[in-house]
XYZ file of N, CA, C and O in Angstrom:
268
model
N -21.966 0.181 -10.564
C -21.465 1.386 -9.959
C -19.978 1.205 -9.683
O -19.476 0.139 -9.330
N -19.304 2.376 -9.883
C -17.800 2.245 -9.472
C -17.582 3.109 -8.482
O -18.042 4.251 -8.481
N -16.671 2.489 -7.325
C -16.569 2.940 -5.857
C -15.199 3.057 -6.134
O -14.495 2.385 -6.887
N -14.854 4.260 -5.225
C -13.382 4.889 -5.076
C -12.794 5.123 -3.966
O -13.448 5.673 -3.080
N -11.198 4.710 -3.696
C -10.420 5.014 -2.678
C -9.247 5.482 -2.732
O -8.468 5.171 -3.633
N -8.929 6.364 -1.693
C -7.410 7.122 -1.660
C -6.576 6.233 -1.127
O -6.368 6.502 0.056
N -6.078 5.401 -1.453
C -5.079 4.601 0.199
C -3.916 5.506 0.097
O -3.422 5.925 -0.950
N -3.500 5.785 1.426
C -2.089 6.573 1.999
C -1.521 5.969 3.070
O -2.092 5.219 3.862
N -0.314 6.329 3.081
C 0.680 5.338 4.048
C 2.080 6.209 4.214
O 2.492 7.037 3.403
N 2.514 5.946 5.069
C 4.042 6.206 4.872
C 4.737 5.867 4.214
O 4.581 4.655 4.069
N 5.880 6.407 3.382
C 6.381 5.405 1.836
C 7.220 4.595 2.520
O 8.402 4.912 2.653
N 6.823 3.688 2.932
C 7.323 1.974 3.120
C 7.062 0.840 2.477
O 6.561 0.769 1.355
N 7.439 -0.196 3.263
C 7.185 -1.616 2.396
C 5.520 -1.744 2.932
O 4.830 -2.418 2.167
N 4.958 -1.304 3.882
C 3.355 -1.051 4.595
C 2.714 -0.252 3.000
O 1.871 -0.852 2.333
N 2.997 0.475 2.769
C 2.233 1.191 1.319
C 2.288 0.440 0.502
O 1.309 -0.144 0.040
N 3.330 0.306 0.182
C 3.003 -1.371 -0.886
C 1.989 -2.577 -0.855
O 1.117 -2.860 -1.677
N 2.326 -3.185 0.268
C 1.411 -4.109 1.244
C 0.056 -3.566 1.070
O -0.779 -4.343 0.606
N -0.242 -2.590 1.306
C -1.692 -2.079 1.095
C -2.509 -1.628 -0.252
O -3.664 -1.213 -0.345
N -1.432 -1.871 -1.354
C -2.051 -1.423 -2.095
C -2.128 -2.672 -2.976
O -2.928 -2.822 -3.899
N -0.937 -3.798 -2.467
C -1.109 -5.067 -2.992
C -2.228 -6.127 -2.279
O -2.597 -7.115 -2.913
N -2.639 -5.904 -1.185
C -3.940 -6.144 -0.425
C -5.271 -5.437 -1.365
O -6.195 -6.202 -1.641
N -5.325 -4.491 -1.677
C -6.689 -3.527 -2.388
C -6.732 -4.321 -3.566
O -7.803 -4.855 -3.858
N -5.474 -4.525 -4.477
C -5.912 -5.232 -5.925
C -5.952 -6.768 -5.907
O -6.531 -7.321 -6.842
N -5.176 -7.804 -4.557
C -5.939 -8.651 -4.495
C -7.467 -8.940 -4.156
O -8.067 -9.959 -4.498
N -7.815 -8.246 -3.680
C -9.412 -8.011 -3.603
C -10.282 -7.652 -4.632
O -11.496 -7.809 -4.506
N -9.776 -7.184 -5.642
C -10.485 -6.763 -7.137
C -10.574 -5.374 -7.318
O -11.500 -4.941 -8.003
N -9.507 -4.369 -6.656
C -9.348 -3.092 -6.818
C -8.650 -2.811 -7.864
O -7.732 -3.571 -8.173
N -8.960 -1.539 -8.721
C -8.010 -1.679 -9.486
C -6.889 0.127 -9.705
O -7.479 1.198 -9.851
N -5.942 0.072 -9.685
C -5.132 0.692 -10.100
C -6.199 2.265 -10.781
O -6.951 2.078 -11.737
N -6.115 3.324 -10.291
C -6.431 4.594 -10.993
C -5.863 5.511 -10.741
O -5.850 5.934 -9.585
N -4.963 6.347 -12.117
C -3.771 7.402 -11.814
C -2.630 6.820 -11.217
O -2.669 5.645 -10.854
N -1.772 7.407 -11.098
C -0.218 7.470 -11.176
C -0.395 7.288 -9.609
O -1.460 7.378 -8.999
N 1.006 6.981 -9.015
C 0.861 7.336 -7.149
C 1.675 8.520 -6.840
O 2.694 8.811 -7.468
N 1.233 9.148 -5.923
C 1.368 10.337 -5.832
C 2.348 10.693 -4.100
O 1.926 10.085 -3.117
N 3.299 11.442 -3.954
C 4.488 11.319 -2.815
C 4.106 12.730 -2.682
O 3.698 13.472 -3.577
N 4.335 13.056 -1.171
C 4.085 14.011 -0.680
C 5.111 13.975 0.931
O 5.020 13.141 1.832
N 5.985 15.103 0.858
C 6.479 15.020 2.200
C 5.669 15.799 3.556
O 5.292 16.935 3.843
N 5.665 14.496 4.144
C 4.848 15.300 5.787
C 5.651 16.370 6.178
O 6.772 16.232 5.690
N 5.540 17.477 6.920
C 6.120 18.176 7.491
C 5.752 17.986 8.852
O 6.612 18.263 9.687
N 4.716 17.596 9.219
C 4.424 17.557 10.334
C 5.145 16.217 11.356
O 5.433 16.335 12.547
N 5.311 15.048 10.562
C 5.945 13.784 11.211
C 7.437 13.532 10.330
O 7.945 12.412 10.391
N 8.114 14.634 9.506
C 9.171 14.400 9.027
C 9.212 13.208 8.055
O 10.164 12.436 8.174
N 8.296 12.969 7.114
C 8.317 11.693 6.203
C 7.548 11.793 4.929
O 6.524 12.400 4.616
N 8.650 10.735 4.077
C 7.387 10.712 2.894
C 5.950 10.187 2.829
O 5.891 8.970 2.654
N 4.977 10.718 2.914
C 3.918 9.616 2.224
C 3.116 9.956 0.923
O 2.819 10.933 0.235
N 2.911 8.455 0.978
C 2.659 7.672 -0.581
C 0.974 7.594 -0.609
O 0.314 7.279 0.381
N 0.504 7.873 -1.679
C -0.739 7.679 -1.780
C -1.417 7.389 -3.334
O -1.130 8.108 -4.290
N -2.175 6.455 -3.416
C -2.681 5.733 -4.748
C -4.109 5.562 -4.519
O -4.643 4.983 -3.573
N -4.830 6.330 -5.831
C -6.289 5.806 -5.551
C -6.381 4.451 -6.942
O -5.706 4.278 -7.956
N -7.372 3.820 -6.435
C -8.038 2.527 -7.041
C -9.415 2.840 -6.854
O -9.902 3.584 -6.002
N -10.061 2.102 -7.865
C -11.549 2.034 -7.714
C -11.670 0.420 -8.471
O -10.815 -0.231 -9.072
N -13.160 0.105 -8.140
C -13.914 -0.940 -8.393
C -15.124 -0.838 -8.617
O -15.641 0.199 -8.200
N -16.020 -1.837 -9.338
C -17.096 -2.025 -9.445
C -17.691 -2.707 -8.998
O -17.433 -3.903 -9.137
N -18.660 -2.331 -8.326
C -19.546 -2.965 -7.428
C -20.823 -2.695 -7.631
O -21.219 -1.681 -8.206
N -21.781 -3.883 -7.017
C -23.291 -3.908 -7.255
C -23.846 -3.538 -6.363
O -25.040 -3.323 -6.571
N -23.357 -3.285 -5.025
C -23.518 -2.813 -3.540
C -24.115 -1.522 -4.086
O -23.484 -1.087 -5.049
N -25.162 -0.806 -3.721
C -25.744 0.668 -4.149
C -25.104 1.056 -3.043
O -24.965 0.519 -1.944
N -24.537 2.612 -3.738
C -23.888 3.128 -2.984
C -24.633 3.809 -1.391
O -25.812 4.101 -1.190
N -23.461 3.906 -0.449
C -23.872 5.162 0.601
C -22.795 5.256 0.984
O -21.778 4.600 0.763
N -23.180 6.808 2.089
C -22.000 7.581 2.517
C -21.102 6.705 3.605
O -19.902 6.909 3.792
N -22.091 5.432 4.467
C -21.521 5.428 5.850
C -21.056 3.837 5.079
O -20.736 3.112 6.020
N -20.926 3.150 3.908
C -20.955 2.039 3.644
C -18.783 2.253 3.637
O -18.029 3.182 3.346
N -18.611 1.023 4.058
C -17.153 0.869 4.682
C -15.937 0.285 3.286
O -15.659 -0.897 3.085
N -15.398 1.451 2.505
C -14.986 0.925 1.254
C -14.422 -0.375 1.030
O -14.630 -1.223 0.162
N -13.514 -0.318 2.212
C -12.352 -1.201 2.151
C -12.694 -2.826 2.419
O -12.063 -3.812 2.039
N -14.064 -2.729 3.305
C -14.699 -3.819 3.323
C -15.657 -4.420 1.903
O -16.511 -5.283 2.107
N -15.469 -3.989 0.779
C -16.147 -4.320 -0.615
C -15.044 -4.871 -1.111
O -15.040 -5.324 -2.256
């Protein structure tokens, strides 16, 4: 089964960090990353989904980031 995540961040050196944390873990890279300006907190943020494969059967309340 392949499991999927959005990670988002503020576009900092923290978004990076997090997305270089997800693929040391065996995440991998899916689609382009995608910038969006907040209006609400005055900032860019950055957001990249990754997915993986996993043998874990899926559920709703199962904690992605912990796979």
């Amino acid at each position: 089964m392949k499991i999927y995540r959005f990670l988002t961040e503020d576009d900092t050196s923290d978004f990076c960090h997090k997305v270089s944390e997800a693929l040391s873990k065996g995440w991998e890279l899916y689609g382009d990353p995608q910038y969006a300006y907040d209006h609400a907190n005055g900032v860019m943020r950055a957001g990249q989904a990754v997915t993986k494969d996993s043998d874990t059967p899926y559920t709703r309340d199962m904690k992605l980031g912990a796979q």
